[in-house]
Coordinates of C-alpha atoms in Angstrom, one line a residue:
M8 CA 0.0 0.0 0.0
K9 CA 2.8 2.3 0.8
N10 CA 4.5 1.5 -2.4
K11 CA 1.3 2.3 -4.3
N12 CA 1.1 5.7 -2.5
K13 CA 4.7 6.5 -3.3
L14 CA 4.1 5.6 -7.0
A15 CA 0.9 7.8 -7.0
L16 CA 2.9 10.7 -5.5
L17 CA 5.7 10.3 -7.9
A18 CA 3.3 10.2 -10.8
G19 CA 1.5 13.3 -9.6
A20 CA 4.8 15.2 -9.1
A21 CA 5.9 14.2 -12.6
A22 CA 2.6 15.3 -14.1
L23 CA 3.0 18.6 -12.2
L24 CA 6.5 19.1 -13.5
I25 CA 5.4 18.4 -17.0
A26 CA 2.5 20.8 -16.8
V27 CA 4.7 23.5 -15.3
G28 CA 7.4 22.9 -17.9
F29 CA 4.9 22.9 -20.7
G30 CA 3.4 26.1 -19.4
G31 CA 6.8 27.7 -19.1
W32 CA 7.7 26.6 -22.6
K33 CA 4.5 28.1 -23.9
Y34 CA 5.2 31.3 -22.0
W35 CA 8.8 31.4 -23.4
K36 CA 7.5 30.5 -26.9
S37 CA 4.9 33.3 -26.8
H38 CA 7.6 35.8 -25.9
Q39 CA 10.1 34.6 -28.6
T40 CA 7.8 34.0 -31.6
V41 CA 6.7 37.0 -33.6
Q42 CA 3.2 36.6 -34.9
V43 CA 1.7 38.8 -37.7
E44 CA -2.0 38.9 -38.6
R45 CA -3.4 41.2 -41.3
L46 CA -6.7 42.6 -40.2
A47 CA -9.7 43.4 -42.5
L48 CA -10.0 47.1 -42.9
D49 CA -13.8 46.9 -43.1
G50 CA -14.1 45.0 -39.9
E51 CA -16.1 46.8 -37.2
S52 CA -13.3 46.9 -34.6
S53 CA -10.8 47.9 -37.3
Q54 CA -12.9 50.8 -38.5
K55 CA -13.3 52.1 -34.9
I56 CA -9.6 51.9 -34.3
I57 CA -8.7 53.5 -37.6
A58 CA -11.2 56.3 -37.3
S59 CA -10.0 57.2 -33.8
L60 CA -6.4 57.3 -34.8
M61 CA -7.0 59.2 -38.1
N62 CA -9.1 61.8 -36.4
R63 CA -6.4 62.3 -33.8
E64 CA -3.5 62.5 -36.3
Y65 CA -5.2 64.4 -39.2
G66 CA -8.0 66.1 -37.4
N67 CA -11.7 65.2 -37.3
K68 CA -12.6 68.4 -39.1
H69 CA -10.4 67.2 -42.1
Y70 CA -12.5 64.1 -42.6
N71 CA -13.8 64.0 -46.2
K72 CA -17.1 62.2 -45.9
E73 CA -17.7 62.0 -49.6
E74 CA -14.4 60.3 -50.3
D75 CA -14.1 58.6 -46.9
C76 CA -10.6 59.9 -46.3
W77 CA -8.8 62.6 -44.4
D78 CA -7.4 65.7 -46.2
I79 CA -3.9 67.0 -45.5
D80 CA -2.2 69.9 -47.2
H81 CA 1.4 69.1 -48.2
G82 CA 3.4 71.7 -50.2
D83 CA 0.9 73.3 -52.6
R84 CA -1.2 70.2 -52.9
T85 CA -4.0 68.5 -50.9
Y86 CA -3.8 64.7 -50.4
C87 CA -6.7 62.6 -49.2
M88 CA -5.4 59.9 -46.8
K89 CA -6.9 56.4 -46.8
P90 CA -6.0 53.3 -44.8
L91 CA -4.2 50.8 -46.9
S92 CA -3.2 48.1 -44.4
L93 CA -3.7 47.2 -40.7
D94 CA -1.7 44.5 -39.0
R95 CA -1.6 43.0 -35.5
V96 CA 1.9 42.1 -34.4
R97 CA 2.6 40.1 -31.3
A98 CA 6.2 40.4 -30.2
D99 CA 7.9 40.0 -26.8
G100 CA 4.5 39.1 -25.3
E101 CA 2.9 42.4 -26.4
D102 CA 0.3 43.1 -29.1
R103 CA 0.9 46.1 -31.4
L104 CA -1.0 47.5 -34.3
Y105 CA 0.7 48.7 -37.5
L106 CA -1.4 51.1 -39.7
F107 CA -0.2 52.3 -43.1
V108 CA -2.2 55.0 -45.0
G109 CA -1.7 56.5 -48.4
G110 CA -2.7 59.8 -49.9
Y111 CA -4.0 60.5 -53.4
L112 CA -4.6 63.7 -55.3
S113 CA -8.2 64.3 -56.5
E114 CA -6.7 66.1 -59.5
S115 CA -3.2 65.2 -60.7
S116 CA -1.0 65.4 -63.8
N117 CA 2.3 64.0 -64.9
V118 CA 3.9 67.1 -63.3
D119 CA 3.1 65.7 -59.9
S120 CA 5.9 63.3 -58.8
E121 CA 5.6 63.1 -55.0
G122 CA 3.5 60.5 -53.2
L123 CA 2.4 60.9 -49.5
A124 CA 1.9 58.3 -46.9
G125 CA 1.4 58.0 -43.1
A126 CA 2.7 55.2 -40.9
F127 CA 1.6 54.5 -37.3
V128 CA 2.6 51.9 -34.6
F129 CA 0.4 51.8 -31.5
K130 CA -0.7 49.7 -28.6
S131 CA -3.5 47.2 -29.4
D132 CA -6.1 49.3 -27.5
G133 CA -5.4 52.1 -30.1
N134 CA -4.7 54.7 -27.5
E135 CA -0.9 54.8 -27.0
L136 CA 1.2 55.7 -30.0
I137 CA 4.7 54.1 -30.2
A138 CA 5.9 55.6 -33.5
A139 CA 4.2 57.9 -36.0
T140 CA 4.9 60.0 -39.1
R141 CA 1.8 61.5 -40.9
D142 CA 3.5 62.8 -44.0
L143 CA 6.1 60.4 -45.5
T144 CA 7.2 61.5 -49.0
Y145 CA 8.4 59.3 -51.8
S146 CA 8.8 59.5 -55.6
S147 CA 5.5 58.6 -57.4
P148 CA 4.4 59.6 -60.9
G149 CA 1.2 61.5 -60.6
G150 CA 1.4 61.4 -56.8
A151 CA -0.3 58.0 -56.9
M152 CA -0.7 55.7 -53.9
P153 CA 1.2 52.4 -53.8
E154 CA -0.7 49.4 -55.1
A155 CA 0.3 47.1 -52.2
V156 CA 1.8 47.3 -48.7
K157 CA 3.8 44.4 -47.3
L158 CA 4.8 44.2 -43.6
L159 CA 8.1 42.5 -43.1
Q160 CA 9.8 41.4 -39.9
I161 CA 13.4 42.7 -40.3
S162 CA 14.9 41.7 -36.9
R163 CA 14.8 38.8 -34.4
S164 CA 13.3 40.9 -31.7
G165 CA 10.3 41.9 -33.9
Q166 CA 11.3 45.1 -35.6
M167 CA 8.9 45.6 -38.5
G168 CA 8.9 47.6 -41.7
W169 CA 6.4 48.5 -44.4
L170 CA 7.5 47.7 -48.0
I171 CA 5.9 49.5 -50.8
Q172 CA 6.7 49.8 -54.5
S173 CA 5.6 53.3 -55.8
G174 CA 4.8 54.1 -59.3
G175 CA 3.8 51.3 -61.7
D176 CA 3.7 50.6 -65.4
L177 CA 3.3 54.0 -67.0
N178 CA 2.3 55.1 -70.5
E179 CA 4.0 53.6 -73.5
G180 CA 5.0 50.5 -71.6
Y181 CA 7.5 52.2 -69.3
A182 CA 8.0 50.6 -65.8
F183 CA 8.8 52.7 -62.7
R184 CA 8.4 50.7 -59.5
E185 CA 10.5 52.2 -56.8
P186 CA 10.9 50.3 -53.5
H187 CA 10.6 52.0 -50.1
L188 CA 11.0 50.3 -46.7
F189 CA 9.5 52.4 -43.9
V190 CA 10.7 51.4 -40.4
P191 CA 10.0 52.9 -37.0
K192 CA 12.9 54.6 -35.2
N193 CA 12.8 56.7 -32.0
G194 CA 9.1 57.5 -32.3
K195 CA 9.2 58.3 -36.0
V196 CA 9.1 56.3 -39.2
V197 CA 11.9 56.6 -41.8
D198 CA 12.7 55.2 -45.2
T199 CA 15.5 52.6 -45.0
A200 CA 15.7 51.6 -48.7
A201 CA 19.0 53.1 -49.5
D202 CA 20.2 50.6 -52.2
L203 CA 17.1 48.7 -52.9
I204 CA 16.5 48.1 -56.7
G205 CA 13.2 48.6 -58.5
A206 CA 12.0 48.3 -62.1
H207 CA 13.0 51.1 -64.5
G208 CA 12.5 51.1 -68.2
A209 CA 10.4 49.4 -70.9
K210 CA 12.4 46.2 -70.8
Q211 CA 11.6 45.6 -67.1
T212 CA 7.8 46.1 -67.3
A213 CA 7.1 42.3 -67.2
L214 CA 9.5 41.5 -64.4
N215 CA 8.4 40.7 -60.9
F216 CA 10.5 42.1 -58.0
D217 CA 10.0 40.0 -54.9
Y218 CA 11.5 41.3 -51.6
H219 CA 11.8 39.0 -48.6
V220 CA 13.9 38.7 -45.5
D221 CA 16.5 36.0 -44.8
A222 CA 15.8 34.8 -41.2
S223 CA 18.3 31.9 -41.4
K224 CA 21.1 34.0 -40.0
S225 CA 20.0 33.7 -36.4
D226 CA 23.2 35.3 -35.0
S227 CA 22.4 38.6 -36.6
E228 CA 19.8 40.9 -35.0
Y229 CA 18.7 42.5 -38.3
Y230 CA 17.9 40.2 -41.1
P231 CA 19.4 40.7 -44.6
L232 CA 16.8 41.6 -47.3
L233 CA 16.8 39.5 -50.4
L234 CA 15.4 40.4 -53.8
T235 CA 14.5 37.8 -56.4
V236 CA 13.6 39.0 -59.9
R237 CA 11.5 36.7 -62.1
D238 CA 10.3 37.0 -65.7
E239 CA 6.8 36.3 -67.0
A240 CA 7.6 32.5 -67.0
K241 CA 8.6 32.9 -63.3
K242 CA 12.2 32.1 -64.2
V243 CA 14.7 33.8 -61.9
V244 CA 16.7 36.3 -63.9
A245 CA 18.6 38.0 -61.0
S246 CA 19.1 37.8 -57.2
Y247 CA 20.4 40.4 -54.8
R248 CA 21.2 40.7 -51.1
F249 CA 21.1 43.8 -49.0
Q250 CA 22.5 44.2 -45.5
F251 CA 21.0 46.4 -42.8
D252 CA 23.4 49.0 -41.3
S253 CA 21.8 49.8 -37.9
S254 CA 24.1 52.8 -37.4
K255 CA 22.7 54.5 -40.5
W256 CA 19.3 52.7 -40.3
K257 CA 19.5 51.8 -44.0
Y258 CA 19.7 48.7 -46.2
F259 CA 22.9 48.8 -48.4
C260 CA 24.1 46.6 -51.2
G261 CA 25.4 43.3 -49.9
D262 CA 27.1 42.1 -53.1
K263 CA 29.0 43.7 -55.9
T264 CA 26.2 43.2 -58.5
C265 CA 23.7 45.6 -56.9
G266 CA 25.3 48.7 -58.2
E267 CA 25.2 47.3 -61.8
Q268 CA 21.8 45.7 -61.2
G269 CA 23.4 42.3 -62.1
S270 CA 21.9 40.5 -65.0
L271 CA 18.7 42.6 -65.2
P272 CA 17.6 43.6 -68.7
S273 CA 18.7 47.0 -69.6
S274 CA 16.4 49.8 -68.5
D275 CA 17.0 51.5 -72.0
D276 CA 13.7 52.2 -73.5
D277 CA 14.8 51.2 -77.0
E278 CA 12.7 48.1 -77.8
S279 CA 13.8 47.7 -81.4
T280 CA 15.0 44.2 -82.3
D281 CA 15.1 44.8 -86.1
N282 CA 18.4 43.5 -87.4
D283 CA 18.7 46.6 -89.6
D284 CA 18.7 48.7 -86.5
V285 CA 21.5 46.6 -85.0
D286 CA 23.6 47.4 -88.0
Q287 CA 22.8 51.1 -87.9
P288 CA 23.5 52.3 -84.4
V289 CA 22.1 55.7 -83.3
Q290 CA 24.7 58.4 -83.9
P291 CA 25.7 60.8 -81.1
P292 CA 24.2 64.3 -81.3
A293 CA 25.9 66.5 -83.9
N294 CA 26.4 69.4 -81.5
A295 CA 25.8 70.8 -78.1
N296 CA 22.3 72.1 -79.0
A297 CA 21.3 68.7 -80.2
A298 CA 22.7 67.1 -77.0
L299 CA 20.7 69.5 -74.8
F300 CA 17.4 69.4 -76.7
S301 CA 15.8 66.1 -77.9
D302 CA 13.0 67.9 -79.8
G303 CA 15.2 69.9 -82.3
T304 CA 15.0 73.2 -80.2
E305 CA 18.2 75.3 -80.5
L306 CA 19.6 78.1 -78.5
S307 CA 21.3 81.0 -80.3
A308 CA 25.1 80.9 -80.5
A309 CA 25.3 83.7 -77.8
D310 CA 22.8 82.0 -75.4
L311 CA 24.5 78.6 -75.8
K312 CA 27.9 80.2 -75.1
D313 CA 26.5 81.9 -71.9
V314 CA 25.0 78.6 -70.7
L315 CA 28.0 76.4 -71.2
A316 CA 30.4 79.0 -69.8
A317 CA 28.3 79.3 -66.6
I318 CA 28.4 75.5 -66.1
G319 CA 32.0 75.3 -67.3
A320 CA 31.0 72.5 -69.7
T321 CA 32.2 71.5 -73.2
Y322 CA 30.4 69.0 -75.5
V323 CA 32.6 66.2 -76.7
V324 CA 32.2 62.9 -78.7
K325 CA 34.9 60.3 -77.7
D326 CA 33.3 57.4 -79.6
Q327 CA 30.0 55.9 -80.7
D328 CA 28.9 55.2 -77.1
T329 CA 30.8 57.8 -75.2
W330 CA 29.7 61.4 -75.6
G331 CA 28.3 64.2 -73.6
F332 CA 29.7 67.2 -71.6
V333 CA 32.9 67.5 -69.7
T334 CA 34.5 70.0 -67.4
D335 CA 38.0 70.9 -66.3
K336 CA 37.6 68.5 -63.3
C337 CA 35.2 65.9 -64.8
H338 CA 36.6 64.2 -67.8
T339 CA 34.1 61.4 -68.2
P340 CA 31.3 62.7 -70.4
F341 CA 27.9 63.2 -68.7
K342 CA 24.5 64.1 -70.1
L343 CA 22.7 67.4 -69.8
S344 CA 19.2 68.3 -70.9
A345 CA 17.5 71.6 -71.3
S346 CA 13.9 72.7 -71.1
S347 CA 12.0 76.0 -71.0
P348 CA 8.7 76.7 -69.1
E349 CA 5.6 76.4 -71.2
G350 CA 5.1 79.4 -73.4
Q351 CA 8.8 80.4 -73.5
N352 CA 10.1 77.8 -75.9
D353 CA 10.9 80.5 -78.5
S354 CA 12.2 83.3 -76.3
H355 CA 14.3 81.1 -73.9
D356 CA 14.1 83.9 -71.3
S357 CA 13.9 81.1 -68.7
L358 CA 15.8 77.8 -69.0
W359 CA 16.3 74.8 -66.8
I360 CA 19.4 72.6 -67.3
T361 CA 19.4 69.2 -65.6
G362 CA 22.1 66.5 -65.5
G363 CA 25.6 65.7 -64.4
S364 CA 27.3 62.9 -62.6
E365 CA 28.8 61.9 -59.2
C366 CA 31.9 63.9 -60.3
T367 CA 29.8 67.1 -60.8
S368 CA 27.2 66.6 -58.2
G369 CA 28.4 64.2 -55.5
N370 CA 26.0 61.5 -54.2
T371 CA 23.0 63.3 -55.7
G372 CA 24.3 62.3 -59.1
Q373 CA 23.0 65.3 -60.9
S374 CA 22.5 69.1 -60.6
M375 CA 20.0 71.7 -61.7
W376 CA 20.7 75.1 -63.1
L377 CA 18.1 77.9 -63.6
F378 CA 19.0 80.5 -66.2
L379 CA 17.1 83.8 -66.5
R380 CA 17.6 86.5 -69.1
G381 CA 19.0 89.7 -67.6
E382 CA 18.3 93.3 -68.7
D383 CA 21.5 93.1 -70.8
G384 CA 20.0 90.3 -72.8
H385 CA 22.3 87.5 -71.5
L386 CA 21.2 84.3 -69.9
R387 CA 22.6 84.1 -66.4
A388 CA 22.6 81.2 -63.9
N389 CA 20.5 82.0 -60.9
L390 CA 21.2 78.8 -59.1
G391 CA 23.2 75.7 -59.9
V392 CA 23.2 73.1 -57.2
P393 CA 23.0 69.3 -56.7
A394 CA 19.3 68.4 -56.9
S395 CA 17.0 65.8 -58.4
K396 CA 13.8 67.8 -58.5
A397 CA 12.7 71.4 -58.4
T398 CA 9.1 72.4 -57.4
A399 CA 7.6 75.9 -57.5
T400 CA 5.8 76.5 -54.3
S401 CA 2.7 78.7 -53.8
D402 CA 4.7 81.5 -52.1
L403 CA 5.1 84.4 -54.4
N404 CA 7.8 87.1 -53.8
N405 CA 8.7 90.0 -56.0
G406 CA 6.8 88.4 -58.9
H407 CA 8.6 85.0 -58.7
Y408 CA 7.5 81.8 -56.9
D409 CA 9.8 80.3 -54.3
L410 CA 11.6 77.2 -55.5
R411 CA 12.0 74.0 -53.4
L412 CA 14.8 71.7 -54.4
S413 CA 15.1 68.1 -53.3
G414 CA 17.6 65.2 -53.8
N415 CA 20.1 65.8 -51.0
G416 CA 19.0 63.1 -48.6
F417 CA 16.2 64.1 -46.2
C418 CA 16.9 67.8 -46.7
E419 CA 15.2 70.2 -49.1
A420 CA 16.4 73.7 -49.9
V421 CA 14.1 76.7 -50.5
W422 CA 15.3 79.5 -52.8
R423 CA 13.6 82.9 -53.0
W424 CA 13.7 85.7 -55.5
D425 CA 15.2 88.9 -54.0
G426 CA 14.3 91.2 -56.8
S427 CA 17.2 90.5 -59.0
Q428 CA 18.1 86.8 -58.5
Y429 CA 17.3 83.7 -56.5
Q430 CA 19.0 83.4 -53.1
H431 CA 19.0 80.4 -50.7
L432 CA 16.4 81.1 -48.1
K433 CA 16.3 78.0 -45.8
N434 CA 16.6 74.2 -45.5
I435 CA 13.7 72.0 -44.5
A436 CA 14.3 68.5 -43.0
T437 CA 11.8 66.0 -44.5
Q438 CA 12.8 63.2 -42.0
P439 CA 14.4 63.3 -38.5
G440 CA 18.2 63.9 -38.9
G441 CA 17.8 65.7 -42.2
C442 CA 19.8 68.8 -43.0
G443 CA 22.5 67.8 -40.5
G444 CA 20.1 67.6 -37.5
E445 CA 19.8 64.8 -34.9

């Protein structure tokens, strides 16, 4: 009888240990495993949470009932912000919600090239924000919203990031799908897609760019990001690897092929496959005017001299494939293009010149020059700085609109007309740390 009691006690103790051990394992597992669930935007609880947060972040009075979105003024445009994705993430034993919203322009044109988004991380009850940025900007033809939003786990501890591809397949079969990876940092949300590759050009329209993380490297806190490019037959045509630099909070190229885009088809828009065209390559432009204007426009000899002298450039043709402009310091030919504002194609009283290289413009890769005709009849450079885009704002001073130039990281420069020329007015940081800030 005693032996039976002992056996019963031992069996009970063993069962208790197993139960405690299993419960402990479940607790440990729940705190180690990151679980992601995409929630339906039209669910009753989702709609309540979204409406509460959007009213708080964008203002209840800015709710556009007709379009079911929230209006926000950005620059000289008004975007209507709509929820695009809502995810519940359980990490470290805590539930968090990740909301990504996109803005669209009720009236847009091909002149618009900036998309607007908002990204928010908050406690599951919807009341306590963890990270938020209501006006993330990114390049997007027509200011269009991204077609899809993908939430990726980029670290072992549950750091998440929203992956979008802005743009799309544009007119005349041209592909522009630019990847952006927005990740929370210090209460804000920033774009970490430094070297990520997207589709550019007619020959890449049919390609599928699939971005995913490599979680096999368990000894690394932040996972590498992998890109697999497939053609229409789902055949892999290229693969790339990007490493996360936590000190810079960016993904950079992890192999030597990234910079050259590996074996991707050329982004050149020339789709001709006629054998006659192969035997008859396109000739370099005959002169500097032809190199500046693709539509046959020509500057007068005096205007052309003024423009090239201000830039310090000379047009050269080294061989069939190597031609463009050079300077005293930059001997590798680079391209320049010229355009006049609408209605001034004949007078050329105003002229934009865009182009350059890393040699002329540093990491931005190109510069922009604005030429205005002076009272003496000569075209003079009002500004010439590294920039990828110039936008006229709604602020009018002395008969000229302020100009906002972007392309130097998360810092945009505003230039103002002082009565005789444009002068640098101020810098505006578009993300935390921009313009040399912390």
